[in-house]
Amino acid sequence: MKTYQEMTREELLTLQQQLTAEYNDAKAKGLKLDMSRGKPAADQLDMFMGFMDTLNAESCMKTEAGMDVRNYGGLDGIPEAKKLIGDLMGVSADNVIVCGNSSLNIMYDTVSRSMTHGVMGSTPWCKLDKVKFLCPAPGYDRHFAVTQHFGIELITVPMTPQGPDMDMVEKLVTEDAAVKGIWCVPKYSNPQGYSYSDETVKRMAALKPAAEDFRIYWDNAYALHHLYDDKQDEILEILSECEKAGNPDMVYEFCSTSKISFPGSGIAAIISSKANLDAVRKSMTIQTIGYDKINQLRHVRYFKNADGVKAHMRKHADLIRPKFETVLNVLDRELSGLGIGEWTKPIGGYFISFDTCEGCAKAVVAKCKEAGVVLTGAGATYPYKQDPKDCNIRIAPTYPTKEEMEMAAELFALCVKLVTVEKMLVQA
Amino acid sequence: MKTYQEMTREELLTLQQQLTAEYNDAKAKGLKLDMSRGKPAADQLDMFMGFMDTLNAESCMKTEAGMDVRNYGGLDGIPEAKKLIGDLMGVSADNVIVCGNSSLNIMYDTVSRSMTHGVMGSTPWCKLDKVKFLCPAPGYDRHFAVTQHFGIELITVPMTPQGPDMDMVEKLVTEDAAVKGIWCVPKYSNPQGYSYSDETVKRMAALKPAAEDFRIYWDNAYALHHLYDDKQDEILEILSECEKAGNPDMVYEFCSTSKISFPGSGIAAIISSKANLDAVRKSMTIQTIGYDKINQLRHVRYFKNADGVKAHMRKHADLIRPKFETVLNVLDRELSGLGIGEWTKPIGGYFISFDTCEGCAKAVVAKCKEAGVVLTGAGATYPYKQDPKDCNIRIAPTYPTKEEMEMAAELFALCVKLVTVEKMLVQA
């Protein structure tokens, strides 16, 4: 098999004709598929409906310590929920505050609070001329959007299969006191599915920031989202690594059950040192009367313990693994050896990351859309939605059915081929 | 019966001896009662346990329009919940955004957003030298705390039985562009139980603020919290009044079901003009993936409609009315005609407001505490917790049982007498 680069102009022209015909046929099918969103599919939600019976009119509505979860009180979460999250994330319950349904909202609140009140006594960021955040990219668009929303300058740091380029991170964090944070998805990263190596975690924990109020925003969103029983990534626990490195207050970790129980009706948490959490609590007493403790209790009673969550996540894996494999098989079959794309083969998380040849991503997404397949907007995985090479596309395989996923992936592969040929012909 | 002011020094000394003996007896009982917090009692919560059966594993989890409430999406609330809140508050569903469990959190977010992003394009408040809020007092301590937390200057405006002193409000709002808001609990106010007169609402709606980004923070927390069927306050609907007065964007209204369904597990909403809500939504898309739609659906399915909520609130009234009446009877029996205190007789809401003679409130609260009865801290109802006359005390009758409430009220009355006598003797 020839790569596209090895083909003559005539061969490319013939190929273009043939691909265009295929594309027109595909378009005629009138597909309506969505590979854009990291949403659970209906079967994942159906599988969890027993959760709705967890609490009923006869249930005891008290915690073990006797707190009535129906009433006010318990600002920072019920003890049982703190323990469950702590056990899952490998930290003490004392390092956990359980909040509402959205970890993104906790992250937003954390940045917002830093803007108006600073971090543990530091100057409020809104009083500073310049605040910067490091954004390993490709990364999660909603992270970048939060900091952009507050006028914070986003600095792209390249991702590698071991995590962010740590030479660059160390240099920027050590030399520039305007750098106040870094967004991390350390395990099964969005969108590549990479997990930080031990060395990356240790170097991260040992950073010597110029800014005393620098914090690592450690969004461990996919900590439990393995696809396989026999091959799983594990990363080092960041709080204890920071403590060992003499930086006990340098990290905020975030997690939620949004992709474990029900999206939007899960529980979310912030995990950090006592000093950091005390500062958060001080602000929380002003901010809210507390979060939904009934829903916290519902989660604890349903899952019982960390093992209960892990067993449940294996059922999730059984449902979504075939979809990942379908996409990967199609990409392999249709695109490997052609020199026109590279993609990750994650063993966990919610996404596959695809890199086209330079300058093709936007055109591929547009072509897919024209034929009825919606992808995440090209560029979304980069700060300011600007992918400097216009090559990265995030594929979200969970929401459609396996059959839909196969059709969508085939169309995607076809579009990658067609766009690449067209681009080569124009450039030649 | 003589007032204390008409007594001779000898009579006061005798009275002091007698009251001190009574107080020592009371102390010996070792009471442990709490009149401090606006919390529903266990019987109110028990009465609502049917709510826990509303949704179960067999339930249809879709809205009428077909949205799966278990999944992501529906950022600003499910249509049915918007309609329910709209019907209850007398506005269109289009003027409603349904959020999470805490209206206080919505208010906090609204102030916080104004600090960092301004209001519909105005200068962010954190960039201004001075921002001021009007605080009708006695009022709700958590309102004042939110604005104080952000370094906003709190200006006390006296409350009257018709609402805030509108002459003062008009003058301050019209003349000072630093005045960006006013906190209002317009119906069955916290702590006095006063409801704004039609004239007050109309003057509020017709304000001509110096600041374009001035907003009325209309916390309609007790809109449905009548104590009686046959005597109820109703206030004018503020959105339409503002619109009529040519100020369509001047008000944010807040409400929640915290004291209707379960505190902490209710639903809360912000009600405003389309222009204001669009600005809120723009920020919400960055802030969160959305709120708990399952809990929204649970509320809609349980209550069915506005009449369902109102019927439910009559059951609440039946439970808490006797407690209010118990307190009022004790105060009447023990204190009326003595010239040592005045109190409100609310027909709705969650509180009774008591005014001691000048300079006695802190001492009364301390004496009650010494004998095992906890009251809201004196001063809490004023900005910066500073009651200039040290006379206002908030009584929250809902949480203890009727019997406990009677004992607590008796001790309270005794402490008012004793403290007043002691003060008069020192001053004489």
Coordinates of C-alpha atoms in Angstrom, one line a residue, chain B:
Chain B
M1 CA -50.3 47.1 85.9
K2 CA -47.4 49.5 86.1
T3 CA -44.8 49.8 83.3
Y4 CA -41.2 49.3 84.5
Q5 CA -40.7 53.0 83.9
E6 CA -43.4 53.9 86.4
M7 CA -41.8 51.8 89.2
T8 CA -39.8 53.2 92.1
R9 CA -36.3 52.1 92.7
E10 CA -37.5 50.0 95.6
E11 CA -40.0 48.3 93.5
L12 CA -37.4 47.6 90.8
L13 CA -35.0 46.1 93.4
T14 CA -37.7 43.8 94.7
L15 CA -38.6 42.8 91.2
Q16 CA -35.0 42.1 90.4
Q17 CA -34.7 39.8 93.4
Q18 CA -37.8 37.9 92.4
L19 CA -36.8 37.6 88.7
T20 CA -33.3 36.5 89.7
A21 CA -34.7 33.7 91.8
E22 CA -37.0 32.7 88.9
Y23 CA -34.0 32.8 86.5
N24 CA -31.9 30.6 88.8
D25 CA -34.7 28.1 89.0
A26 CA -35.0 28.1 85.3
K27 CA -31.3 27.7 84.9
A28 CA -31.4 24.7 87.2
K29 CA -33.8 22.9 84.7
G30 CA -30.9 22.5 82.3
L31 CA -32.8 23.4 79.2
K32 CA -31.3 22.8 75.8
L33 CA -33.5 24.6 73.3
D34 CA -32.8 26.4 70.0
M35 CA -34.8 29.3 68.7
S36 CA -32.0 30.6 66.5
R37 CA -32.5 29.0 63.2
G38 CA -35.1 29.2 60.5
K39 CA -35.1 25.5 60.1
P40 CA -38.1 23.3 59.5
A41 CA -38.8 20.8 62.3
A42 CA -38.7 17.1 61.9
D43 CA -42.5 16.8 61.6
Q44 CA -42.5 19.1 58.5
L45 CA -39.9 16.9 56.9
D46 CA -41.7 13.7 57.9
M47 CA -44.9 15.0 56.3
F48 CA -43.0 15.3 53.0
M49 CA -41.5 11.8 52.8
G50 CA -43.9 10.8 50.0
F51 CA -41.7 13.0 47.8
M52 CA -39.0 10.3 48.1
D53 CA -41.3 7.9 46.2
T54 CA -42.0 10.4 43.3
L55 CA -39.4 8.9 41.0
N56 CA -38.3 5.3 41.0
A57 CA -36.6 2.8 38.8
E58 CA -39.7 2.4 36.7
S59 CA -40.3 6.2 36.1
C60 CA -40.2 7.8 32.8
M61 CA -37.2 10.1 33.0
K62 CA -38.1 12.3 30.1
T63 CA -39.6 15.8 30.0
E64 CA -42.8 16.3 28.0
A65 CA -40.6 17.6 25.2
G66 CA -38.6 14.4 25.3
M67 CA -35.4 15.6 27.1
D68 CA -33.7 12.8 29.0
V69 CA -33.3 14.4 32.5
R70 CA -30.6 11.9 33.4
N71 CA -28.2 13.1 30.8
Y72 CA -26.3 16.4 30.2
G73 CA -28.1 19.3 28.7
G74 CA -30.9 21.6 29.7
L75 CA -28.6 24.2 31.2
D76 CA -31.2 26.6 32.4
G77 CA -33.8 24.1 33.7
I78 CA -36.4 21.8 32.4
P79 CA -39.5 23.6 30.9
E80 CA -41.9 22.0 33.4
A81 CA -39.9 23.4 36.4
K82 CA -39.7 26.8 34.8
K83 CA -43.5 26.8 34.3
L84 CA -44.1 25.6 37.9
I85 CA -41.9 28.4 39.4
G86 CA -43.4 30.9 36.9
D87 CA -46.9 30.0 37.9
L88 CA -46.1 30.2 41.6
M89 CA -44.4 33.6 41.2
G90 CA -46.8 35.1 38.7
V91 CA -44.5 35.4 35.8
S92 CA -44.0 33.6 32.5
A93 CA -41.8 30.6 32.3
D94 CA -39.6 32.5 29.9
N95 CA -38.6 34.8 32.8
V96 CA -37.3 31.9 34.9
I97 CA -34.0 30.0 35.1
V98 CA -34.1 27.0 37.4
C99 CA -30.8 26.2 39.1
G100 CA -29.6 24.0 41.9
N101 CA -30.7 23.7 45.5
S102 CA -29.8 27.1 46.9
S103 CA -31.2 30.5 46.1
L104 CA -28.5 32.0 48.3
N105 CA -25.9 30.5 46.0
I106 CA -27.7 32.1 43.0
M107 CA -27.6 35.5 44.8
Y108 CA -23.9 35.0 45.6
D109 CA -23.2 34.1 42.0
T110 CA -25.1 37.2 40.8
V111 CA -23.0 39.5 43.0
S112 CA -19.8 37.6 42.2
R113 CA -20.5 37.8 38.5
S114 CA -21.1 41.6 38.8
M115 CA -17.8 41.9 40.6
T116 CA -15.8 40.2 37.9
H117 CA -17.8 40.9 34.8
G118 CA -20.1 43.8 35.6
V119 CA -23.8 43.8 34.7
M120 CA -24.8 43.5 31.1
G121 CA -21.7 45.2 29.9
S122 CA -21.0 47.6 32.7
T123 CA -17.6 48.0 34.4
P124 CA -16.8 45.1 36.6
W125 CA -17.4 46.2 40.2
C126 CA -14.0 45.0 41.2
K127 CA -12.6 47.8 39.0
L128 CA -14.5 50.5 40.9
D129 CA -13.2 52.4 43.9
K130 CA -16.5 52.0 45.8
V131 CA -19.6 49.9 45.5
K132 CA -22.5 50.2 47.9
F133 CA -25.6 48.2 48.7
L134 CA -28.7 49.3 50.5
C135 CA -29.6 47.0 53.4
P136 CA -33.1 47.4 54.8
A137 CA -32.7 46.5 58.5
P138 CA -33.6 44.5 60.5
G139 CA -33.0 42.1 57.6
Y140 CA -31.4 38.8 56.6
D141 CA -27.9 38.4 57.8
R142 CA -26.8 36.2 54.9
H143 CA -27.8 38.8 52.4
F144 CA -25.6 41.3 54.1
A145 CA -22.8 38.8 54.5
V146 CA -22.6 38.1 50.7
T147 CA -22.1 41.8 49.9
Q148 CA -19.7 42.3 52.8
H149 CA -17.7 39.3 51.6
F150 CA -17.0 41.1 48.4
G151 CA -16.0 44.4 50.1
I152 CA -19.2 46.2 49.2
E153 CA -20.2 48.9 51.6
L154 CA -23.4 48.2 53.4
I155 CA -25.8 51.1 54.0
T156 CA -28.5 50.6 56.5
V157 CA -32.0 51.6 55.5
P158 CA -34.7 51.5 58.2
M159 CA -37.6 49.0 57.7
T160 CA -41.1 50.0 58.3
P161 CA -44.3 47.9 58.4
Q162 CA -44.8 49.0 54.7
G163 CA -41.2 48.1 53.7
P164 CA -37.9 50.0 53.5
D165 CA -38.0 53.7 54.1
M166 CA -38.6 54.7 50.4
D167 CA -37.7 58.3 50.8
M168 CA -34.2 57.3 51.9
V169 CA -34.0 54.6 49.2
E170 CA -35.0 57.0 46.4
K171 CA -32.5 59.6 47.6
L172 CA -29.6 57.2 47.8
V173 CA -30.3 55.4 44.6
T174 CA -30.9 58.5 42.6
E175 CA -27.9 60.5 43.9
D176 CA -25.2 58.0 44.3
A177 CA -23.9 56.0 41.3
A178 CA -21.9 53.8 43.7
V179 CA -25.2 52.3 44.9
K180 CA -25.5 49.1 42.8
G181 CA -28.2 47.2 44.6
I182 CA -30.7 46.8 47.4
W183 CA -31.5 43.6 49.3
C184 CA -35.2 43.0 49.7
V185 CA -37.3 40.3 51.3
P186 CA -40.6 41.8 50.1
K187 CA -43.1 39.4 51.6
Y188 CA -43.2 38.2 55.2
S189 CA -39.7 39.8 55.6
N190 CA -37.0 38.2 57.6
P191 CA -37.2 38.8 60.6
Q192 CA -40.2 41.1 61.0
G193 CA -42.7 39.3 58.7
Y194 CA -43.6 42.6 57.1
S195 CA -44.9 42.7 53.5
Y196 CA -44.2 45.6 51.2
S197 CA -47.2 47.8 50.5
D198 CA -48.3 48.4 46.9
E199 CA -46.9 51.9 47.2
T200 CA -43.6 50.6 48.3
V201 CA -43.4 48.1 45.4
K202 CA -44.4 50.8 42.9
R203 CA -41.9 53.3 44.2
M204 CA -39.2 50.5 44.1
A205 CA -40.1 49.7 40.5
A206 CA -40.0 53.4 39.5
L207 CA -36.6 54.1 40.9
K208 CA -34.4 56.3 38.7
P209 CA -30.9 55.0 39.6
A210 CA -27.8 57.0 39.0
A211 CA -26.1 53.7 38.2
E212 CA -27.2 51.9 35.0
D213 CA -26.1 48.6 36.6
F214 CA -28.3 49.1 39.7
R215 CA -30.4 46.1 40.4
I216 CA -33.1 45.3 43.0
Y217 CA -32.2 41.9 44.7
W218 CA -35.8 40.7 45.3
D219 CA -35.5 37.6 47.5
N220 CA -39.1 36.4 47.5
A221 CA -38.2 33.6 49.9
Y222 CA -41.5 33.4 51.7
A223 CA -43.9 34.1 48.8
L224 CA -46.0 31.0 49.7
H225 CA -45.4 30.8 53.4
H226 CA -48.7 32.0 54.8
L227 CA -49.7 31.0 58.3
Y228 CA -53.4 31.4 57.9
D229 CA -56.0 30.7 55.3
D230 CA -58.2 33.7 56.0
K231 CA -55.5 36.4 56.5
Q232 CA -52.8 36.5 53.9
D233 CA -50.5 39.2 52.5
E234 CA -50.2 39.6 48.8
I235 CA -47.7 41.9 47.2
L236 CA -47.5 43.3 43.7
E237 CA -45.5 41.3 41.1
I238 CA -42.3 43.2 40.7
L239 CA -41.2 42.3 37.2
S240 CA -44.3 43.7 35.6
E241 CA -44.2 46.7 37.8
C242 CA -40.7 47.4 36.7
E243 CA -41.7 47.0 33.1
K244 CA -44.6 49.3 33.5
A245 CA -42.3 51.9 35.1
G246 CA -39.9 51.7 32.2
N247 CA -37.3 49.7 34.1
P248 CA -37.7 46.2 32.6
D249 CA -34.1 45.1 33.5
M250 CA -33.9 46.6 37.0
V251 CA -34.8 43.5 39.1
Y252 CA -33.5 40.1 39.9
E253 CA -36.0 38.0 41.8
F254 CA -34.9 34.9 43.7
C255 CA -36.9 32.0 45.2
S256 CA -36.5 28.4 46.2
T257 CA -38.4 25.4 47.5
S258 CA -35.9 25.1 50.5
K259 CA -38.7 25.7 53.0
I260 CA -41.3 24.0 50.8
S261 CA -39.8 20.6 49.9
F262 CA -36.5 19.7 51.7
P263 CA -34.0 22.3 52.8
G264 CA -30.8 21.6 50.8
S265 CA -32.6 19.3 48.4
G266 CA -35.0 21.8 46.8
I267 CA -34.8 23.7 43.6
A268 CA -34.0 27.4 43.4
A269 CA -34.6 29.9 40.6
I270 CA -33.7 33.4 39.4
I271 CA -36.5 35.4 37.7
S272 CA -35.8 38.4 35.6
S273 CA -36.1 40.0 32.1
K274 CA -35.0 38.2 29.1
A275 CA -32.0 40.5 28.7
N276 CA -30.8 39.9 32.3
L277 CA -31.4 36.1 32.0
D278 CA -29.5 36.0 28.7
A279 CA -26.5 37.6 30.4
V280 CA -26.8 35.0 33.2
R281 CA -27.0 32.2 30.7
K282 CA -23.9 33.4 29.0
S283 CA -22.0 33.1 32.2
M284 CA -23.7 29.8 33.2
T285 CA -22.5 28.1 30.0
I286 CA -19.0 28.6 31.3
Q287 CA -19.8 27.9 34.9
T288 CA -21.5 24.6 34.9
I289 CA -22.7 21.7 32.8
G290 CA -26.1 22.4 34.2
Y291 CA -28.1 21.7 37.4
D292 CA -29.8 18.6 38.8
K293 CA -32.6 18.0 36.3
I294 CA -33.7 14.8 38.0
N295 CA -34.5 16.8 41.1
Q296 CA -36.3 19.4 39.1
L297 CA -38.5 16.6 37.5
R298 CA -39.0 15.1 41.0
H299 CA -40.5 18.4 42.2
V300 CA -42.7 18.8 39.1
R301 CA -44.0 15.3 39.3
Y302 CA -44.7 15.5 43.0
F303 CA -46.4 18.8 43.1
K304 CA -48.0 18.6 39.6
N305 CA -48.8 22.3 39.6
A306 CA -48.9 25.5 41.5
D307 CA -52.1 24.4 43.3
G308 CA -50.3 21.3 44.5
V309 CA -47.6 23.5 46.1
K310 CA -50.2 25.7 47.7
A311 CA -52.1 22.8 49.2
H312 CA -48.8 21.4 50.5
M313 CA -48.0 24.8 52.1
R314 CA -51.3 24.7 54.0
K315 CA -50.0 21.5 55.7
H316 CA -46.8 23.4 56.6
A317 CA -48.9 26.2 58.1
D318 CA -50.9 23.8 60.2
L319 CA -47.7 22.5 61.7
I320 CA -45.9 25.8 62.4
R321 CA -48.9 28.1 63.2
P322 CA -49.3 26.7 66.7
K323 CA -45.6 27.4 67.4
F324 CA -45.9 31.0 66.3
E325 CA -49.1 31.4 68.4
T326 CA -47.4 29.8 71.4
V327 CA -44.6 32.3 71.3
L328 CA -47.0 35.2 70.7
N329 CA -49.2 34.1 73.6
V330 CA -46.3 33.9 76.0
L331 CA -45.0 37.3 75.0
D332 CA -48.5 38.8 75.3
R333 CA -49.1 37.2 78.7
E334 CA -45.6 38.0 80.1
L335 CA -44.6 41.2 78.6
S336 CA -47.5 43.3 77.3
G337 CA -48.1 46.5 79.1
L338 CA -44.7 46.5 80.8
G339 CA -43.1 49.0 78.4
I340 CA -40.0 46.7 78.0
G341 CA -40.4 45.3 74.6
E342 CA -42.2 45.3 71.2
W343 CA -42.7 42.5 68.8
T344 CA -44.2 41.7 65.4
K345 CA -47.2 39.5 64.9
P346 CA -46.6 38.0 61.5
I347 CA -49.1 36.1 59.5
G348 CA -46.5 34.4 57.4
G349 CA -42.8 33.7 57.0
Y350 CA -40.5 32.0 59.4
F351 CA -39.7 34.6 62.1
I352 CA -40.9 36.9 64.8
S353 CA -38.9 40.1 65.4
F354 CA -38.5 41.4 69.0
D355 CA -37.2 44.8 70.0
T356 CA -36.0 45.2 73.6
C357 CA -35.4 48.6 75.2
E358 CA -32.3 50.2 73.8
G359 CA -29.1 48.5 74.8
C360 CA -30.6 45.2 76.1
A361 CA -30.6 42.8 73.2
K362 CA -27.1 41.4 73.6
A363 CA -27.6 40.9 77.3
V364 CA -30.9 39.1 76.7
V365 CA -29.3 36.7 74.2
A366 CA -26.5 36.1 76.6
K367 CA -28.8 35.4 79.5
C368 CA -30.9 33.1 77.5
K369 CA -27.8 31.2 76.4
E370 CA -26.6 30.9 80.0
A371 CA -29.9 29.1 80.8
G372 CA -29.8 26.8 77.8
V373 CA -31.8 28.7 75.1
V374 CA -30.0 29.6 72.0
L375 CA -31.2 32.7 70.1
T376 CA -29.9 34.3 66.9
G377 CA -27.0 36.5 67.9
A378 CA -28.1 40.0 68.7
G379 CA -27.1 42.4 65.9
A380 CA -27.2 39.7 63.3
T381 CA -30.2 41.4 61.6
Y382 CA -28.1 44.5 60.9
P383 CA -25.2 45.2 58.4
Y384 CA -21.8 44.3 59.9
K385 CA -23.8 42.6 62.8
Q386 CA -24.0 46.1 64.3
D387 CA -27.5 47.0 65.7
P388 CA -27.0 50.7 66.5
K389 CA -29.6 50.5 69.3
D390 CA -28.8 47.0 70.4
C391 CA -32.4 46.1 70.6
N392 CA -33.4 43.7 67.8
I393 CA -33.7 39.9 68.4
R394 CA -34.9 37.4 65.8
I395 CA -37.0 34.6 67.1
A396 CA -37.3 31.5 64.9
P397 CA -40.2 29.4 66.2
T398 CA -40.3 26.5 63.7
Y399 CA -37.5 24.1 64.8
P400 CA -38.4 23.2 68.4
T401 CA -41.7 21.4 69.3
K402 CA -44.6 23.5 70.5
E403 CA -43.9 22.4 74.1
E404 CA -40.2 23.3 73.8
M405 CA -41.2 26.6 72.2
E406 CA -43.4 27.5 75.2
M407 CA -40.5 26.8 77.6
A408 CA -38.1 28.8 75.5
A409 CA -40.4 31.7 75.1
E410 CA -41.1 31.8 78.8
L411 CA -37.4 31.9 79.6
F412 CA -36.9 34.5 76.9
A413 CA -39.6 36.7 78.5
L414 CA -38.0 36.3 81.9
C415 CA -34.6 37.3 80.5
V416 CA -36.1 40.4 78.9
K417 CA -37.6 41.4 82.2
L418 CA -34.5 40.7 84.2
V419 CA -32.1 42.4 81.8
T420 CA -34.3 45.5 81.6
V421 CA -34.6 45.8 85.3
E422 CA -30.9 45.4 85.8
K423 CA -30.2 48.0 83.2
M424 CA -32.7 50.5 84.7
L425 CA -31.1 50.0 88.1
V426 CA -27.6 50.7 86.8
Q427 CA -28.8 53.7 84.9
A428 CA -30.9 55.2 87.7

